[in-house]
Amino acid sequence: MSTRMDGRVLSDDSSEEDEPIAAPSMGMVHGDDEEEEDEEMNLLVGASAHLNLAGKSAKLRKNYEVVTASPWNAHAWQSVMNEVQKLPSIDDARPYYELFLERFPTSGYWWKAFAEHELRAGQYEKVRGIFSTALVERKLPYIDLWAMYLSFLKSSKVDTNFGSVEEQQAARKLMLEAYELALECVGQSIYSLSIWQSYIGFLREDKDIQAFMTVRKGYQRALVIPMVGSDALLKDYELFEKSIPNNDALMQNMMKALRPKIDAAKTILKDRKALVDAINLDALPSKVDTNPQIDEWQRWIEFELSNPERVDTAKWKAKCRFALESCLACRQFSCEVWYQYVLLEQPDAEAVSRIYARAVAAMPESCLLHFAYADHFELHNETERAREIYEQLLATVPSALVYITYQRFARRAYGNKGLEEARHIFKRARKDSRDGACTYHVFTAAALLEFHSSNGNEGKQIALNIFELGLKKYIHEPEFVLSYVDFLRHTNDDNNMRSLFEKVLSVMPADVAKPVWDKFIAFEMTMATNGGDLASIVRLEGRRAIALQNALAKEPHAYLQAKGLMSLVHRYEWMSALETSTDPLFFQTYAGVHAVETHAKAPMTASSSTAALKPNVMKELDKPYTGPPLPECLQEFASMLPLGVTWNGPVADVDHIYRAMMLTELPTRAEVEQMEAAAAAMNDDDGGVNLMAKRPTNDVFRSRQKQRLAKLN
């Protein structure tokens, strides 16, 4: 019998683990015996039953089969929707639009195509529903869809006959609100000129005598925004000011004040356009595409965050929001973009909460976003709302990490009751039968939480009980065992450490037991240094070699690990001191066999071991190496080569030299022999010396070369 975490007795047979399994309070648990098919494919297969594929084109049927098998195949979806647009009946096309937009709800292009299809069929209420969902609720940053919405609203609400002036004024007020909403969402785009022109045109329709003041403000708001085609808007503004009687002096003063801002906007436009045009703004978001123009999007976002126009905070945030919303329309499954949006909205807690709510709705299985969302509430002392986030995530994601983070949150947030809350969560985790919900990680986290939450022996004893409870299930897991060993080492419990090693190694499969054997030997080395003897270590090494002989036989250099010098290296390791030993060649040769272990760090991989030893090995390789003597036929050639020292000067472009040589017309061998014969005959006739056969007496180059060699030696 052992002590339970809450002070009661916990039986050694862990009978509480055999209690009926209860699901988490907010989650539904399915039987383990049932095979779960891919959820997304199920949705598409289920939807196919409601789609009438009979009589549809072969291309549509073929591509729909592709998206049924691969739900995130954007190319196939595009092909499907291109065929759907050709369907004459909106009743046949509507299910495809709805299915597509359920999967890609941020695609402004296809929301617009859906609205146009409904509009052609005269389904005006359906069109209003599309605009309400895509623009009023989601506020998608798609300019063409906003332009269509404004045109539809104006024709249906404003350009009609009114029964009274009040009705007309109410309609114009509604239209102005729609324009302001559109400008808030897409007014900062470099391609928003059509929206601004439509807005100003609507303002100019007002017959009020003071309406020109509102029109002037509209022009001045638009002209300072970097937009493609703003020159035409500037000309319209100048004509507007000239049309006002007795306005010349005021116009000149206003243009003088406005001109620097317009010029600055043109300068910014060039840089911003280069960044925006490099991005596909109509791309569909995907859960499988890991590189959806990440660098291009990030450059644009960072450009806006730098506030290149040096505007006030409100305008700066508006420009950043547009860039981030545009990015999320194409990358709504990117945690990083959502978090950048959160950072932009800080310290506005309500705005941050809204962004997080949208983020977790788009990515309900993202642990990182849920954890950050819960941290946000915890930092603002909204503990219950943070708890709701953890419960919501547990209902969706059966993850050990969620339970661990939930325990730590409870211990922090609930003060004196925190430890009891954490124990309750740990108990829930042990009873959660969903795959991956409770692994050995939960046990180690709970044990260490108990240990560090108590200053006396009670916390230590409870932690030991949890480790022992976990050992009954995870005795074959090396990582759990090593975690238990580290805990015992931290508490100086040497006797229990040795017992644990013997207990575990008697049942653990040899193919996974090597790290535990290594830790056991390291432990005995420590004990031997503090009063033991080397003989006990040698005996343990022999046991290790026998136990791991089959497992090590599959690895390279098996003999070295079992009986070679490499089998003794562990005796002499200390932190990173082995890296600076006098045997770098040995470790470089067998880097794949041995990995230097440092204090309180897991064994390194072969690649990391090589990287750790590389600096010292490179020093050895940089030393001059004297090989065997060259044959006589090569000695003269070698003497003509550059000195055997490290060259720090400019490096020639080999490809350039090669191309130059290929373009050069060199004489053939026969022509060279004829030239040499003619030169020899000329020297014989003149009694001269054959210059090609004899070097000059005072060769300045070679004398300097000998001096440099003498200095090196």
XYZ file of C-alpha atoms in Angstrom:
713
model
C 0.000 0.000 0.000
C 1.208 3.533 -0.688
C 0.044 7.040 0.055
C -2.347 8.617 -2.396
C -1.927 12.221 -3.642
C -4.839 13.474 -1.580
C -3.556 11.782 1.570
C -5.605 8.597 1.257
C -4.172 5.157 0.572
C -3.374 4.140 -2.979
C -3.223 0.394 -3.553
C -0.187 -1.060 -5.250
C -2.316 -2.812 -7.854
C -3.677 0.562 -8.937
C -7.252 -0.607 -8.860
C -8.452 2.906 -9.564
C -7.013 2.502 -13.045
C -9.621 -0.247 -13.600
C -12.572 1.986 -12.768
C -15.120 2.622 -15.531
C -13.629 5.079 -18.005
C -15.376 8.439 -17.970
C -15.074 10.925 -20.791
C -14.026 14.534 -20.144
C -16.966 16.734 -19.243
C -17.017 18.522 -22.604
C -15.919 15.729 -24.919
C -17.442 12.671 -26.539
C -15.305 9.539 -26.549
C -15.651 6.919 -29.262
C -14.882 3.262 -28.730
C -11.331 2.134 -29.366
C -12.591 -0.800 -31.420
C -14.183 1.461 -34.033
C -12.055 2.483 -36.994
C -12.330 6.235 -37.576
C -12.127 7.359 -41.192
C -10.755 10.704 -42.196
C -13.268 13.322 -41.065
C -12.787 15.607 -44.029
C -13.273 12.786 -46.515
C -16.431 11.741 -44.680
C -17.840 15.242 -45.096
C -17.173 15.224 -48.815
C -18.453 11.694 -49.316
C -21.582 12.601 -47.365
C -22.024 15.728 -49.444
C -21.683 13.720 -52.644
C -24.921 11.956 -51.812
C -26.726 15.302 -52.081
C -24.967 16.398 -55.265
C -26.514 15.525 -58.564
C -23.555 14.437 -60.701
C -25.746 12.903 -63.386
C -25.503 14.764 -66.655
C -22.531 16.818 -65.489
C -19.420 17.166 -67.615
C -16.774 14.457 -67.454
C -14.233 17.030 -66.293
C -16.407 18.043 -63.342
C -17.027 14.418 -62.298
C -13.339 13.534 -62.626
C -12.099 16.494 -60.590
C -14.758 15.989 -57.959
C -13.467 12.461 -57.463
C -10.017 13.978 -56.955
C -11.154 16.436 -54.277
C -13.127 13.690 -52.555
C -9.917 11.700 -52.193
C -7.730 14.760 -51.576
C -9.858 17.464 -49.900
C -7.101 20.117 -49.939
C -6.174 19.769 -53.607
C -6.594 23.416 -54.593
C -5.957 22.832 -58.301
C -8.682 20.187 -58.514
C -11.114 22.399 -56.599
C -10.456 25.255 -59.020
C -11.220 22.936 -61.930
C -14.441 21.793 -60.272
C -15.637 25.346 -59.678
C -14.734 26.460 -63.192
C -17.099 23.771 -64.471
C -19.750 24.705 -61.907
C -19.805 28.271 -63.230
C -20.930 26.887 -66.597
C -23.998 25.167 -65.138
C -27.127 26.960 -66.382
C -29.265 26.138 -63.339
C -28.380 27.811 -60.068
C -30.152 24.977 -58.245
C -27.570 22.559 -59.649
C -24.648 24.886 -58.994
C -25.560 26.098 -55.494
C -24.604 22.888 -53.609
C -21.132 22.996 -55.151
C -20.643 26.634 -54.172
C -21.796 25.947 -50.630
C -19.545 22.912 -50.283
C -16.554 24.778 -51.671
C -17.073 27.872 -49.519
C -17.547 25.732 -46.433
C -14.007 24.483 -46.997
C -12.566 27.797 -48.225
C -14.669 30.476 -46.481
C -12.063 33.213 -47.042
C -12.009 33.016 -50.837
C -13.427 36.376 -51.891
C -13.104 35.478 -55.566
C -15.517 32.561 -55.281
C -17.935 34.377 -52.997
C -18.209 36.936 -55.787
C -18.674 34.203 -58.408
C -21.423 32.665 -56.252
C -23.170 36.035 -55.891
C -22.981 36.673 -59.640
C -24.477 33.251 -60.373
C -27.364 33.898 -57.970
C -27.836 37.386 -59.375
C -28.101 36.066 -62.928
C -30.879 33.779 -61.711
C -32.682 36.688 -60.040
C -32.205 35.256 -56.534
C -31.834 38.616 -54.799
C -32.403 37.315 -51.268
C -29.679 34.730 -51.805
C -27.381 37.493 -53.010
C -28.078 39.513 -49.871
C -27.301 36.449 -47.777
C -23.964 36.010 -49.535
C -23.013 39.637 -48.949
C -24.076 39.407 -45.318
C -21.916 36.336 -44.708
C -18.844 37.290 -46.715
C -18.671 41.019 -46.014
C -20.697 42.028 -42.983
C -19.727 39.002 -40.873
C -16.340 37.988 -42.275
C -15.312 41.380 -43.717
C -13.234 39.733 -46.423
C -10.653 42.126 -47.937
C -11.668 41.426 -51.546
C -12.143 44.671 -53.463
C -14.205 43.343 -56.376
C -16.699 41.741 -53.997
C -17.065 44.996 -52.058
C -17.554 46.931 -55.302
C -20.281 44.488 -56.359
C -21.955 44.796 -52.959
C -21.973 48.601 -53.083
C -23.369 48.604 -56.605
C -26.084 46.093 -55.653
C -26.999 48.020 -52.506
C -27.136 51.348 -54.314
C -29.369 50.042 -57.089
C -31.733 48.324 -54.661
C -31.864 50.906 -51.870
C -30.977 54.326 -53.289
C -31.786 54.365 -56.986
C -35.498 53.832 -56.393
C -38.589 55.945 -55.903
C -39.144 57.083 -52.317
C -42.446 57.896 -50.695
C -40.952 60.652 -48.543
C -37.799 62.655 -47.913
C -37.238 60.753 -44.673
C -37.091 57.459 -46.553
C -34.580 58.899 -48.997
C -32.403 60.235 -46.182
C -32.538 56.881 -44.398
C -31.468 55.117 -47.587
C -28.558 57.497 -48.110
C -27.496 57.051 -44.496
C -27.524 53.278 -44.967
C -25.464 53.644 -48.117
C -22.922 55.897 -46.399
C -22.519 53.315 -43.637
C -21.895 50.648 -46.264
C -19.254 52.820 -47.940
C -17.531 53.485 -44.612
C -17.481 49.769 -43.854
C -15.984 49.066 -47.274
C -13.329 51.752 -46.839
C -12.504 50.400 -43.396
C -11.913 46.941 -44.854
C -10.260 47.658 -48.217
C -9.738 51.422 -48.372
C -5.997 51.048 -47.702
C -5.404 48.806 -50.724
C -3.292 50.140 -53.571
C -6.067 48.919 -55.888
C -8.987 50.540 -54.051
C -9.344 53.507 -56.443
C -12.699 52.266 -57.781
C -14.160 52.151 -54.251
C -12.996 55.692 -53.494
C -14.299 57.016 -56.823
C -17.669 55.385 -56.210
C -17.764 56.828 -52.692
C -16.928 60.351 -53.853
C -19.410 60.063 -56.718
C -22.120 59.139 -54.238
C -21.220 62.146 -52.071
C -21.451 64.460 -55.066
C -25.020 63.298 -55.718
C -26.117 65.034 -52.525
C -28.020 68.204 -53.418
C -27.448 69.874 -50.062
C -25.809 73.293 -50.350
C -23.057 72.338 -47.916
C -22.394 68.946 -49.529
C -19.226 70.244 -51.197
C -17.498 70.238 -47.795
C -18.136 66.509 -47.425
C -16.964 65.906 -50.995
C -13.760 67.873 -50.362
C -12.998 65.772 -47.285
C -13.615 62.627 -49.302
C -11.114 63.674 -51.968
C -8.509 64.667 -49.382
C -8.895 61.347 -47.538
C -8.348 59.416 -50.755
C -5.463 61.405 -52.242
C -3.058 60.741 -49.359
C -3.479 56.961 -49.722
C -0.953 55.301 -52.067
C -3.142 53.996 -54.894
C -2.640 52.949 -58.477
C -4.261 55.540 -60.752
C -4.473 58.301 -58.162
C -3.416 60.893 -60.768
C -6.888 60.688 -62.309
C -8.414 61.280 -58.891
C -6.175 64.316 -58.388
C -7.333 65.820 -61.683
C -10.955 65.268 -60.685
C -10.296 67.001 -57.388
C -8.710 70.019 -59.065
C -11.701 70.322 -61.401
C -14.031 70.035 -58.433
C -12.289 72.876 -56.568
C -12.295 75.038 -59.678
C -16.030 74.529 -60.069
C -16.642 76.261 -56.738
C -17.081 80.043 -57.185
C -14.471 82.372 -55.660
C -12.358 79.474 -54.519
C -9.008 80.137 -56.247
C -7.052 81.394 -53.236
C -8.371 78.699 -50.927
C -7.672 76.058 -53.560
C -4.041 77.148 -53.888
C -3.510 77.031 -50.128
C -5.088 73.617 -49.816
C -3.090 72.201 -52.736
C 0.104 73.629 -51.248
C -0.575 71.775 -48.012
C -1.753 68.618 -49.768
C 0.980 68.299 -52.401
C 3.766 66.959 -50.082
C 1.430 64.253 -48.799
C 0.478 63.267 -52.342
C 4.131 63.064 -53.390
C 4.950 60.968 -50.323
C 2.090 58.613 -51.173
C 3.477 58.128 -54.692
C 6.869 57.257 -53.249
C 5.367 54.678 -50.903
C 3.208 53.297 -53.713
C 6.248 52.141 -55.663
C 7.628 50.083 -52.770
C 4.265 48.727 -51.667
C 3.213 47.748 -55.189
C 6.401 45.728 -55.666
C 5.609 43.772 -52.501
C 1.897 43.244 -53.212
C 2.268 42.281 -56.860
C 4.620 39.445 -55.876
C 1.763 37.735 -54.010
C -1.127 35.667 -55.331
C -4.019 37.313 -53.494
C -6.516 34.745 -54.824
C -4.651 31.699 -53.465
C -6.744 29.207 -51.530
C -5.744 28.448 -47.923
C -4.458 24.933 -47.377
C -3.573 22.702 -44.444
C -1.026 20.769 -46.488
C 0.915 23.567 -48.206
C 3.790 24.418 -45.845
C 5.192 27.248 -47.958
C 2.340 29.385 -49.344
C 4.529 32.352 -50.302
C 5.569 32.780 -46.669
C 8.523 35.029 -47.425
C 6.550 37.291 -49.767
C 3.738 37.726 -47.276
C 6.155 38.369 -44.424
C 7.988 41.072 -46.371
C 4.729 42.927 -46.973
C 3.607 42.593 -43.338
C 6.973 43.754 -42.005
C 6.857 46.685 -44.431
C 3.508 47.812 -43.013
C 4.605 47.231 -39.418
C 7.554 49.565 -39.990
C 5.064 52.423 -40.633
C 6.819 53.766 -43.738
C 4.313 56.621 -44.103
C 4.868 57.779 -40.499
C 1.126 58.123 -39.910
C -0.624 58.167 -36.546
C -1.384 54.970 -34.650
C -4.974 54.597 -35.860
C -4.069 54.895 -39.551
C -0.982 52.718 -39.101
C -3.046 49.946 -37.530
C -5.596 50.207 -40.349
C -2.881 49.596 -42.943
C -1.423 46.702 -40.930
C -4.877 45.169 -40.472
C -5.481 45.199 -44.198
C -2.177 43.397 -44.856
C -2.859 40.821 -42.140
C -6.469 40.259 -43.218
C -5.308 39.798 -46.803
C -2.746 37.289 -45.598
C -5.267 35.373 -43.497
C -7.601 35.146 -46.475
C -4.919 33.018 -48.143
C -3.251 31.573 -45.029
C -5.942 31.191 -42.391
C -4.208 28.049 -41.084
C -1.023 29.894 -40.136
C -0.661 30.234 -36.348
C 2.126 32.771 -36.769
C 0.001 35.211 -38.784
C -2.785 35.043 -36.209
C -0.297 35.749 -33.438
C 1.164 38.700 -35.349
C -2.373 40.069 -35.557
C -2.709 39.659 -31.779
C 0.516 41.570 -31.190
C -0.757 44.390 -33.393
C -3.944 44.767 -31.348
C -2.245 44.808 -27.954
C -2.859 46.249 -25.384
C -6.546 46.363 -26.373
C -7.743 43.268 -24.475
C -11.143 43.079 -26.184
C -9.629 43.356 -29.660
C -7.083 40.672 -28.791
C -9.879 38.410 -27.536
C -11.758 38.832 -30.815
C -8.687 37.900 -32.849
C -8.018 34.846 -30.692
C -11.666 33.785 -30.996
C -11.429 33.949 -34.783
C -8.110 32.105 -34.709
C -9.302 29.127 -32.665
C -12.499 28.959 -34.726
C -10.385 28.667 -37.884
C -7.924 26.250 -36.243
C -9.832 24.321 -33.554
C -7.046 21.733 -33.246
C -4.198 24.202 -32.718
C -2.779 23.720 -29.217
C -0.460 26.707 -29.542
C -3.246 29.174 -30.308
C -5.449 27.809 -27.535
C -2.605 28.003 -25.016
C -1.843 31.594 -26.008
C -5.569 32.424 -25.836
C -5.796 30.977 -22.320
C -2.646 32.847 -21.275
C -4.279 36.059 -22.488
C -7.240 35.540 -20.159
C -5.005 34.443 -17.296
C -2.886 37.585 -17.609
C -6.064 39.660 -17.325
C -7.242 37.694 -14.250
C -10.100 36.049 -16.141
C -9.384 32.592 -14.771
C -12.719 30.973 -15.602
C -12.582 32.095 -19.217
C -9.077 30.640 -19.455
C -10.367 27.385 -17.997
C -13.090 27.289 -20.645
C -10.423 27.459 -23.344
C -8.636 24.412 -21.913
C -11.901 22.497 -21.629
C -12.804 23.421 -25.191
C -9.427 22.192 -26.429
C -9.653 18.931 -24.462
C -13.009 18.205 -26.077
C -11.412 18.559 -29.511
C -7.828 17.386 -29.059
C -7.048 14.341 -26.880
C -3.487 15.375 -26.139
C -1.149 14.719 -23.225
C 0.302 18.177 -23.767
C -3.112 19.733 -23.162
C -3.526 17.902 -19.868
C -0.005 18.863 -18.775
C -0.480 22.536 -19.621
C -3.920 22.469 -18.000
C -2.425 21.081 -14.758
C 0.232 23.765 -14.650
C -2.361 26.462 -15.324
C -4.560 25.194 -12.479
C -1.635 25.127 -10.061
C -0.803 28.752 -10.950
C -4.221 30.271 -11.245
C -6.147 28.854 -8.286
C -3.787 29.763 -5.459
C -4.136 27.515 -2.413
C -6.652 25.339 -4.244
C -4.405 25.047 -7.278
C -2.726 21.805 -6.265
C -6.062 20.113 -5.636
C -7.336 21.315 -9.028
C -4.195 19.984 -10.716
C -4.705 16.587 -9.034
C -8.287 16.490 -10.297
C -7.075 17.170 -13.859
C -4.432 14.438 -13.506
C -7.130 11.992 -12.423
C -9.252 12.954 -15.438
C -6.281 12.382 -17.712
C -5.742 8.855 -16.369
C -9.384 8.051 -17.058
C -9.386 9.482 -20.581
C -9.247 6.487 -22.923
C -8.782 8.439 -26.143
C -5.576 7.760 -28.052
C -2.783 10.077 -26.984
C -4.768 11.649 -24.157
C -2.693 10.221 -21.308
C 0.893 9.159 -21.933
C 3.856 8.834 -19.594
C 4.494 12.558 -20.079
C 1.413 13.304 -17.968
C 2.770 11.189 -15.115
C 6.192 12.854 -15.120
C 4.620 16.325 -15.232
C 2.243 15.525 -12.373
C 5.020 14.010 -10.247
C 7.334 16.982 -10.658
C 4.455 19.377 -10.020
C 3.793 17.653 -6.699
C 7.467 17.629 -5.775
C 8.030 21.326 -6.465
C 4.757 22.357 -4.822
C 5.768 21.076 -1.398
C 8.723 21.993 0.783
C 8.601 18.841 2.900
C 8.822 15.096 2.412
C 5.129 14.885 1.562
C 5.647 16.253 -1.940
C 8.576 13.910 -2.515
C 6.590 10.880 -1.388
C 3.607 11.752 -3.574
C 5.919 12.244 -6.553
C 7.463 8.811 -5.901
C 3.985 7.282 -5.778
C 3.103 8.838 -9.134
C 6.326 7.608 -10.724
C 5.684 4.114 -9.370
C 2.124 4.267 -10.671
C 3.396 5.253 -14.092
C 6.084 2.571 -14.012
C 3.401 -0.105 -13.994
C 2.281 1.062 -17.424
C 5.406 2.531 -18.958
C 8.254 0.365 -17.705
C 9.198 -0.275 -21.338
C 9.507 3.453 -22.127
C 13.175 4.539 -21.802
C 12.308 8.230 -21.630
C 9.938 7.724 -18.706
C 12.467 5.555 -16.874
C 15.228 8.115 -17.400
C 12.919 10.839 -16.109
C 12.307 8.751 -12.989
C 16.065 8.205 -12.629
C 16.751 11.936 -12.890
C 14.208 12.577 -10.159
C 15.851 10.031 -7.842
C 19.257 11.485 -8.594
C 17.939 14.953 -7.771
C 16.769 13.663 -4.389
C 20.016 11.695 -3.757
C 18.067 8.451 -3.486
C 20.928 6.165 -4.572
C 19.507 2.907 -3.250
C 16.215 3.306 -5.086
C 18.085 4.307 -8.244
C 20.030 1.038 -8.291
C 16.877 -0.944 -7.575
C 15.048 0.885 -10.354
C 17.795 0.119 -12.864
C 17.791 -3.570 -12.003
C 13.995 -3.767 -12.097
C 13.657 -2.007 -15.430
C 16.529 -3.683 -17.266
C 15.203 -7.104 -16.369
C 12.095 -6.539 -18.501
C 12.942 -3.775 -20.990
C 13.583 -4.956 -24.583
C 17.241 -4.743 -25.548
C 16.561 -2.731 -28.695
C 15.415 0.265 -26.595
C 17.384 -0.326 -23.398
C 20.749 1.125 -24.466
C 20.191 4.645 -23.011
C 19.106 3.099 -19.699
C 22.213 0.894 -19.616
C 24.366 3.932 -20.343
C 22.728 5.864 -17.513
C 23.205 2.881 -15.175
C 26.917 2.713 -15.945
C 27.280 6.478 -15.504
C 25.587 6.143 -12.117
C 27.947 3.348 -11.058
C 30.895 5.433 -12.238
C 29.784 8.193 -9.895
C 29.370 5.738 -7.043
C 32.793 4.178 -7.712
C 34.425 7.598 -7.653
C 32.905 8.178 -4.231
C 34.243 5.039 -2.552
C 33.472 2.137 -4.887
C 35.815 0.133 -7.090
C 36.470 -0.194 -10.814
C 35.787 -3.923 -10.755
C 32.065 -3.358 -10.210
C 31.988 -1.094 -13.256
C 33.786 -3.678 -15.384
C 31.272 -6.338 -14.349
C 28.386 -4.015 -15.226
C 29.960 -3.269 -18.611
C 30.125 -6.989 -19.241
C 26.448 -7.375 -18.421
C 25.652 -4.506 -20.779
C 27.650 -6.082 -23.612
C 25.814 -9.388 -23.202
C 22.379 -7.775 -22.939
C 22.887 -5.543 -25.978
C 24.889 -7.878 -28.189
C 22.015 -8.511 -30.605
C 20.903 -4.868 -30.642
C 24.436 -3.558 -31.194
C 25.129 -6.118 -33.904
C 22.828 -4.166 -36.222
C 24.766 -0.932 -35.788
C 27.986 0.100 -37.568
C 31.243 -0.787 -35.808
C 29.435 -3.181 -33.452
C 32.704 -4.641 -32.192
C 33.976 -1.209 -31.152
C 30.909 -0.571 -29.036
C 31.014 -3.982 -27.394
C 34.727 -4.627 -26.855
C 36.753 -1.896 -28.529
C 38.252 1.234 -27.053
C 34.968 3.011 -27.705
C 33.338 0.833 -25.038
C 35.583 2.476 -22.418
C 35.146 6.102 -23.421
C 32.219 6.646 -21.057
C 34.600 6.181 -18.135
C 36.543 9.296 -18.997
C 33.836 11.713 -20.100
C 33.220 14.910 -18.200
C 30.860 17.522 -19.658
C 32.571 18.772 -22.860
C 36.168 18.139 -21.771
C 36.468 15.173 -24.107
C 36.078 17.476 -27.107
C 39.441 19.079 -26.362
C 41.268 15.803 -25.834
C 44.331 14.769 -27.809
C 42.391 12.154 -29.823
C 40.295 14.149 -32.297
C 41.096 11.810 -35.174
C 39.729 8.848 -33.217
C 36.441 10.581 -32.435
C 36.149 11.977 -35.941
C 36.621 8.510 -37.404
C 33.967 6.946 -35.173
C 31.708 9.958 -34.753
C 28.714 7.866 -35.797
C 29.368 5.378 -32.992
C 29.933 7.608 -30.020
C 28.194 10.831 -29.067
C 29.730 12.986 -26.372
C 27.333 13.325 -23.444
C 27.288 16.565 -21.532
C 26.020 17.253 -18.057
C 22.217 17.164 -17.763
C 21.740 16.691 -21.491
C 20.405 13.779 -23.513
C 22.839 11.833 -25.719
C 23.705 13.710 -28.863
C 23.131 12.325 -32.321
C 25.941 11.376 -34.631
C 25.600 14.586 -36.583
C 25.645 16.745 -33.463
C 28.649 14.818 -32.133
C 30.511 15.507 -35.337
C 29.581 19.161 -35.090
C 30.823 19.301 -31.502
C 34.206 17.819 -32.389
C 34.567 19.648 -35.686
C 36.452 22.769 -34.489
C 39.277 20.750 -32.973
C 39.410 18.339 -35.883
C 39.589 21.220 -38.321
C 42.564 22.594 -36.419
C 44.328 19.288 -36.952
C 43.411 19.235 -40.625
C 44.749 22.766 -41.104
C 48.252 21.666 -40.137
C 50.699 21.172 -43.068
C 50.750 17.584 -44.259
C 53.947 16.205 -45.790
C 53.229 13.328 -48.116
C 55.585 10.915 -49.919
C 58.252 12.366 -52.272
C 57.093 13.247 -55.777
C 58.476 11.466 -58.834
C 61.220 13.364 -60.620
C 58.958 14.012 -63.581
C 56.566 15.998 -61.328
C 59.068 17.820 -59.143
C 59.757 20.557 -61.704
C 56.009 21.012 -62.297
C 55.347 21.233 -58.542
C 58.034 23.884 -58.151
C 56.139 26.085 -60.616
C 52.875 25.910 -58.594
C 51.894 28.597 -56.030
C 53.202 28.220 -52.492
C 51.528 25.641 -50.286
C 50.008 28.185 -47.906
C 46.471 29.396 -47.285
C 45.461 31.937 -49.920
C 43.600 34.966 -48.575
C 43.587 37.034 -51.751
C 40.965 37.297 -54.487
C 39.665 34.048 -55.963
C 39.525 33.744 -59.733
C 36.254 32.897 -61.444
C 37.043 29.452 -62.841
C 34.007 29.366 -65.124
C 34.967 32.720 -66.628
C 38.530 31.551 -67.281
C 37.260 28.319 -68.796
C 34.907 30.159 -71.171
C 37.737 32.487 -72.197
C 39.996 29.535 -72.948
C 37.270 27.868 -74.987
C 36.884 31.016 -77.103
C 40.627 31.352 -77.660
C 42.090 29.795 -80.826
C 45.139 27.899 -79.560
C 47.701 26.412 -81.982
C 47.628 22.675 -82.599
C 50.366 20.355 -81.371
C 51.844 20.124 -84.879
C 51.989 23.921 -85.138
C 53.712 24.161 -81.740
C 56.337 21.602 -82.808
C 56.981 23.552 -86.015
C 57.427 26.770 -84.009
C 59.860 25.075 -81.614
C 61.863 23.616 -84.529
C 62.042 27.019 -86.249
C 63.174 28.675 -82.996
C 65.849 26.016 -82.480
C 67.118 26.412 -86.030
C 67.268 30.185 -85.596
C 69.295 29.835 -82.382
C 71.691 27.395 -84.054
C 72.217 29.739 -86.976
C 72.812 32.766 -84.733
C 74.922 30.877 -82.201
C 72.466 31.969 -79.526
C 71.251 30.177 -76.446
C 68.046 28.153 -76.539
C 65.878 30.163 -74.134
C 63.307 27.372 -73.772
C 65.977 24.902 -72.686
C 67.754 27.140 -70.188
C 66.367 29.405 -67.456
C 67.703 32.924 -66.989
C 70.577 33.259 -64.560
C 68.888 35.906 -62.370
C 65.261 34.749 -62.050
C 63.726 37.318 -59.684
C 60.453 35.417 -59.279
C 62.130 32.174 -58.230
C 64.531 33.919 -55.857
C 61.591 35.531 -54.043
C 59.801 32.217 -53.971
C 62.801 30.572 -52.279
C 62.907 33.369 -49.694
C 59.230 32.811 -48.802
C 59.749 29.078 -48.492
C 62.734 29.675 -46.210
C 60.586 31.863 -43.918
C 57.874 29.211 -43.734
C 60.377 26.534 -42.776
